[in-house]
Each structure stands twice: as C-alpha cells, then as structure tokens.
PDB file of C-alpha atoms in Angstrom:
ATOM      1  CA  MET A   1     114.162  94.325  92.599  1.00 40.00           C
ATOM      2  CA  SER A   2     114.076  97.783  91.017  1.00 40.00           C
ATOM      3  CA  ARG A   3     111.927 100.615  92.320  1.00 44.00           C
ATOM      4  CA  ASN A   4     109.484 100.197  89.416  1.00 42.00           C
ATOM      5  CA  ASP A   5     108.869  96.559  90.368  1.00 51.00           C
ATOM      6  CA  SER A   6     107.660  97.590  93.826  1.00 77.00           C
ATOM      7  CA  ARG A   7     105.098 100.156  92.679  1.00 84.00           C
ATOM      8  CA  LEU A   8     101.444  99.333  92.985  1.00 90.00           C
ATOM      9  CA  THR A   9     100.034  97.712  89.888  1.00 93.00           C
ATOM     10  CA  SER A  10      97.022  99.232  88.135  1.00 93.00           C
ATOM     11  CA  SER A  11      94.959  96.270  89.351  1.00 94.00           C
ATOM     12  CA  GLU A  12      96.020  96.902  92.957  1.00 95.00           C
ATOM     13  CA  ILE A  13      95.267 100.618  92.728  1.00 94.00           C
ATOM     14  CA  THR A  14      91.841  99.926  91.259  1.00 94.00           C
ATOM     15  CA  SER A  15      90.905  97.337  93.869  1.00 96.00           C
ATOM     16  CA  LEU A  16      92.088  99.524  96.749  1.00 97.00           C
ATOM     17  CA  TRP A  17      90.154 102.560  95.520  1.00 95.00           C
ATOM     18  CA  VAL A  18      87.001 100.566  94.777  1.00 95.00           C
ATOM     19  CA  GLN A  19      87.061  98.912  98.179  1.00 97.00           C
ATOM     20  CA  TYR A  20      87.709 102.263  99.867  1.00 97.00           C
ATOM     21  CA  ILE A  21      84.553 103.721  98.265  1.00 96.00           C
ATOM     22  CA  ARG A  22      82.547 100.583  99.105  1.00 96.00           C
ATOM     23  CA  GLU A  23      83.642 100.612 102.743  1.00 97.00           C
ATOM     24  CA  ILE A  24      82.747 104.275 103.165  1.00 97.00           C
ATOM     25  CA  MET A  25      79.350 103.596 101.577  1.00 97.00           C
ATOM     26  CA  ALA A  26      78.875 100.558 103.854  1.00 97.00           C
ATOM     27  CA  ILE A  27      79.643 102.706 106.898  1.00 97.00           C
ATOM     28  CA  CYS A  28      76.976 105.246 105.894  1.00 97.00           C
ATOM     29  CA  ILE A  29      74.407 102.527 105.234  1.00 97.00           C
ATOM     30  CA  SER A  30      75.218 100.699 108.466  1.00 98.00           C
ATOM     31  CA  LYS A  31      74.858 103.906 110.480  1.00 97.00           C
ATOM     32  CA  TYR A  32      71.455 104.538 108.921  1.00 98.00           C
ATOM     33  CA  VAL A  33      70.313 100.955 109.506  1.00 98.00           C
ATOM     34  CA  LEU A  34      71.459 101.141 113.126  1.00 98.00           C
ATOM     35  CA  ALA A  35      69.427 104.336 113.554  1.00 97.00           C
ATOM     36  CA  THR A  36      66.248 102.652 112.274  1.00 97.00           C
ATOM     37  CA  VAL A  37      66.386  98.871 112.813  1.00 98.00           C
ATOM     38  CA  LYS A  38      64.345  97.377 115.638  1.00 97.00           C
ATOM     39  CA  ASP A  39      65.363  93.688 115.593  1.00 98.00           C
ATOM     40  CA  SER A  40      68.209  93.036 118.055  1.00 98.00           C
ATOM     41  CA  GLU A  41      69.814  90.233 116.017  1.00 98.00           C
ATOM     42  CA  ILE A  42      69.885  92.357 112.874  1.00 98.00           C
ATOM     43  CA  ARG A  43      71.150  95.333 114.883  1.00 98.00           C
ATOM     44  CA  SER A  44      73.979  93.202 116.243  1.00 98.00           C
ATOM     45  CA  LEU A  45      74.892  92.040 112.735  1.00 98.00           C
ATOM     46  CA  PHE A  46      75.061  95.612 111.432  1.00 98.00           C
ATOM     47  CA  GLU A  47      77.141  96.680 114.441  1.00 98.00           C
ATOM     48  CA  PHE A  48      79.560  93.903 113.516  1.00 98.00           C
ATOM     49  CA  CYS A  49      79.551  95.039 109.868  1.00 98.00           C
ATOM     50  CA  LEU A  50      80.231  98.629 110.910  1.00 98.00           C
ATOM     51  CA  GLU A  51      83.239  97.490 112.957  1.00 98.00           C
ATOM     52  CA  LEU A  52      84.583  95.476 110.027  1.00 98.00           C
ATOM     53  CA  SER A  53      84.170  98.353 107.582  1.00 98.00           C
ATOM     54  CA  ALA A  54      85.978 100.708 109.959  1.00 98.00           C
ATOM     55  CA  LYS A  55      88.797  98.160 110.341  1.00 98.00           C
ATOM     56  CA  HIS A  56      89.071  97.690 106.568  1.00 98.00           C
ATOM     57  CA  LEU A  57      89.008 101.441 105.960  1.00 97.00           C
ATOM     58  CA  LYS A  58      91.886 101.921 108.403  1.00 97.00           C
ATOM     59  CA  VAL A  59      94.017  99.362 106.516  1.00 97.00           C
ATOM     60  CA  LEU A  60      93.085 100.826 103.120  1.00 97.00           C
ATOM     61  CA  THR A  61      93.940 104.340 104.281  1.00 96.00           C
ATOM     62  CA  LYS A  62      97.332 103.166 105.524  1.00 96.00           C
ATOM     63  CA  LEU A  63      98.072 101.282 102.278  1.00 95.00           C
ATOM     64  CA  LEU A  64      97.172 104.284 100.113  1.00 94.00           C
ATOM     65  CA  ASN A  65      98.933 106.817 102.359  1.00 94.00           C
ATOM     66  CA  ASN A  66     102.112 104.709 102.343  1.00 93.00           C
ATOM     67  CA  GLU A  67     102.122 105.004  98.546  1.00 91.00           C
ATOM     68  CA  ASN A  68     101.405 108.750  98.641  1.00 91.00           C
ATOM     69  CA  PHE A  69      98.134 108.131  96.811  1.00 91.00           C
ATOM     70  CA  PRO A  70      95.340 110.570  97.542  1.00 90.00           C
ATOM     71  CA  LEU A  71      92.342 109.036  99.219  1.00 92.00           C
ATOM     72  CA  PRO A  72      89.273 108.842  96.987  1.00 90.00           C
ATOM     73  CA  ASN A  73      86.473 111.281  97.573  1.00 89.00           C
ATOM     74  CA  GLY A  74      83.883 109.080  99.160  1.00 88.00           C
ATOM     75  CA  PHE A  75      80.686 109.331 101.094  1.00 93.00           C
ATOM     76  CA  THR A  76      80.500 111.288 104.344  1.00 91.00           C
ATOM     77  CA  ASP A  77      78.063 111.693 107.207  1.00 90.00           C
ATOM     78  CA  LYS A  78      76.544 114.524 105.156  1.00 93.00           C
ATOM     79  CA  ASP A  79      75.329 111.916 102.661  1.00 95.00           C
ATOM     80  CA  VAL A  80      73.049 110.141 105.130  1.00 94.00           C
ATOM     81  CA  ASN A  81      70.171 111.455 107.206  1.00 95.00           C
ATOM     82  CA  LEU A  82      70.096 109.486 110.435  1.00 95.00           C
ATOM     83  CA  GLU A  83      66.842 111.256 111.372  1.00 95.00           C
ATOM     84  CA  ALA A  84      64.989 109.949 108.300  1.00 95.00           C
ATOM     85  CA  PRO A  85      62.241 107.418 108.944  1.00 95.00           C
ATOM     86  CA  PRO A  86      62.918 103.783 108.067  1.00 95.00           C
ATOM     87  CA  LEU A  87      63.041 103.231 104.319  1.00 94.00           C
ATOM     88  CA  TYR A  88      62.842  99.441 104.527  1.00 97.00           C
ATOM     89  CA  THR A  89      61.852  96.671 106.902  1.00 97.00           C
ATOM     90  CA  ASP A  90      64.318  94.967 109.189  1.00 98.00           C
ATOM     91  CA  SER A  91      64.015  91.757 107.154  1.00 97.00           C
ATOM     92  CA  PHE A  92      64.898  93.698 103.990  1.00 98.00           C
ATOM     93  CA  TRP A  93      68.124  94.919 105.635  1.00 98.00           C
ATOM     94  CA  LEU A  94      68.976  91.389 106.708  1.00 98.00           C
ATOM     95  CA  GLN A  95      68.537  90.111 103.154  1.00 97.00           C
ATOM     96  CA  TYR A  96      70.473  93.150 101.855  1.00 98.00           C
ATOM     97  CA  ILE A  97      73.527  92.469 104.011  1.00 98.00           C
ATOM     98  CA  HIS A  98      73.425  88.793 103.110  1.00 97.00           C
ATOM     99  CA  ASP A  99      73.339  89.590  99.379  1.00 96.00           C
ATOM    100  CA  MET A 100      76.031  92.268  99.647  1.00 97.00           C
ATOM    101  CA  THR A 101      78.274  89.827 101.493  1.00 97.00           C
ATOM    102  CA  ILE A 102      77.994  87.371  98.608  1.00 96.00           C
ATOM    103  CA  HIS A 103      79.165  90.142  96.268  1.00 95.00           C
ATOM    104  CA  GLY A 104      81.964  91.042  98.692  1.00 95.00           C
ATOM    105  CA  LEU A 105      83.241  87.468  98.749  1.00 95.00           C
ATOM    106  CA  SER A 106      83.513  87.532  94.976  1.00 95.00           C
ATOM    107  CA  GLU A 107      85.172  90.951  94.890  1.00 95.00           C
ATOM    108  CA  HIS A 108      87.719  90.153  97.605  1.00 96.00           C
ATOM    109  CA  GLY A 109      88.721  86.983  95.811  1.00 94.00           C
ATOM    110  CA  MET A 110      89.186  88.821  92.511  1.00 95.00           C
ATOM    111  CA  SER A 111      91.078  91.634  94.227  1.00 95.00           C
ATOM    112  CA  CYS A 112      93.402  89.170  95.925  1.00 95.00           C
ATOM    113  CA  SER A 113      94.070  87.265  92.713  1.00 94.00           C
ATOM    114  CA  GLY A 114      94.880  90.537  90.936  1.00 94.00           C
ATOM    115  CA  SER A 115      97.336  91.671  93.609  1.00 95.00           C
ATOM    116  CA  VAL A 116     101.060  91.052  93.712  1.00 94.00           C
ATOM    117  CA  ARG A 117     102.119  92.650  96.969  1.00 94.00           C
ATOM    118  CA  LYS A 118     101.960  90.429 100.019  1.00 94.00           C
ATOM    119  CA  GLY A 119     100.476  93.123 102.255  1.00 94.00           C
ATOM    120  CA  ILE A 120      97.632  93.699  99.838  1.00 96.00           C
ATOM    121  CA  ARG A 121      97.029  89.975  99.372  1.00 96.00           C
ATOM    122  CA  ASP A 122      97.022  89.575 103.158  1.00 97.00           C
ATOM    123  CA  HIS A 123      94.448  92.368 103.404  1.00 97.00           C
ATOM    124  CA  TYR A 124      92.090  90.711 100.933  1.00 97.00           C
ATOM    125  CA  TYR A 125      92.626  87.333 102.600  1.00 97.00           C
ATOM    126  CA  GLN A 126      91.456  88.888 105.886  1.00 97.00           C
ATOM    127  CA  CYS A 127      88.563  90.619 104.112  1.00 97.00           C
ATOM    128  CA  ASN A 128      87.448  87.220 102.792  1.00 97.00           C
ATOM    129  CA  ILE A 129      87.539  85.759 106.307  1.00 97.00           C
ATOM    130  CA  ASP A 130      85.549  88.739 107.595  1.00 98.00           C
ATOM    131  CA  ALA A 131      83.014  88.390 104.778  1.00 98.00           C
ATOM    132  CA  MET A 132      82.599  84.685 105.549  1.00 98.00           C
ATOM    133  CA  ASP A 133      81.878  85.602 109.170  1.00 98.00           C
ATOM    134  CA  VAL A 134      79.166  88.039 108.042  1.00 98.00           C
ATOM    135  CA  TYR A 135      77.809  85.482 105.561  1.00 97.00           C
ATOM    136  CA  ASN A 136      77.540  82.813 108.257  1.00 98.00           C
ATOM    137  CA  LYS A 137      75.922  85.190 110.742  1.00 98.00           C
ATOM    138  CA  SER A 138      73.453  86.513 108.173  1.00 98.00           C
ATOM    139  CA  ILE A 139      72.394  83.092 106.908  1.00 97.00           C
ATOM    140  CA  ASP A 140      71.968  81.830 110.480  1.00 97.00           C
ATOM    141  CA  ILE A 141      69.663  84.758 111.271  1.00 98.00           C
ATOM    142  CA  LEU A 142      67.761  84.334 107.999  1.00 97.00           C
ATOM    143  CA  LEU A 143      67.243  80.642 108.788  1.00 97.00           C
ATOM    144  CA  SER A 144      66.206  81.300 112.391  1.00 97.00           C
ATOM    145  CA  LYS A 145      63.570  83.762 111.185  1.00 96.00           C
ATOM    146  CA  GLY A 146      62.345  81.403 108.488  1.00 94.00           C
ATOM    147  CA  ILE A 147      62.986  83.892 105.687  1.00 94.00           C
ATOM    148  CA  TYR A 148      65.910  82.287 103.895  1.00 91.00           C
ATOM    149  CA  GLU A 149      64.968  81.298 100.371  1.00 83.00           C
ATOM    150  CA  ARG A 150      66.528  77.927  99.652  1.00 82.00           C
ATOM    151  CA  ASP A 151      67.446  76.820  96.156  1.00 80.00           C
ATOM    152  CA  LEU A 152      65.175  74.118  94.832  1.00 75.00           C
TER     153      LEU A 152
END
C-alpha cells in the first residue's frame, strides 16, 4: 500500500470534524442541563451522555492529532452560561436527548459506511453502540413517565 492509500479520505475527514463539533456542542448542552435539571432520572441520563461525549471527543482528538490535522474550532465553556435559569422543562430535555440520539444513530451509520480505515470504522461502531444505550435509556424513561408518543 502506498502512502497516498493510507491518508484519510475526504469522507473520513468530514465525518471526524462534524462529530468533533457535535460532541463539543453536546458537552456544553449537557453541562447546562445538569446545572438546571431537577429530575434524577433525567440527570442520570445526561451524566451518562456527558461521559460518552467526553470519551468520543478523546478518540476523535487522538485520530485527528495522529494525522496532524488541526482540531476544529468548537464550542467552549465560554459559550454556555451555567448560571442562567432553566430554558426548558425537564421533560423537554428528555425528549431532546431522545430525538438527538435518533439523529446520532443515523449519522454514525453513515459515517461508518463512508470510512475505509479500520480504526475509524471501529470508532463509529462503538458510537452506534453508545447511541443505542442512550436510546434505550431515554425511551425507558419516557415510557415510565408516560410521555412517550407512540406511532399510531
């Protein structure tokens, strides 16, 4: 295999950068939710999501650094005011994380199918497993609270 065959593809670069920005945004949102949410089940779910985003961000940083790619300019703690009053209800945040997880499942699948390198495919495989865990937790909480909207 020549050196050019081992370079990241444009699809891989795009998916890594997009996920990096999404994970940083998710960390900011999760921190804000954790500063305002009252419901213990929802709090626990967002703590779990924050851990996953931090784990994913660590892998993404390593993948990009190994390729000597600059890290994208993303969100920082300066972009969120943890002292702000709650913007939404706890049930809104539960529905939000459920909906965002559905989008994540789709994105991870597309990112995996557009990746050639095994390490990147392995990363998106793990992201899909993580997203399924969040999906299952979120739908269980939605059902237990009687706020899941079932298809007819």
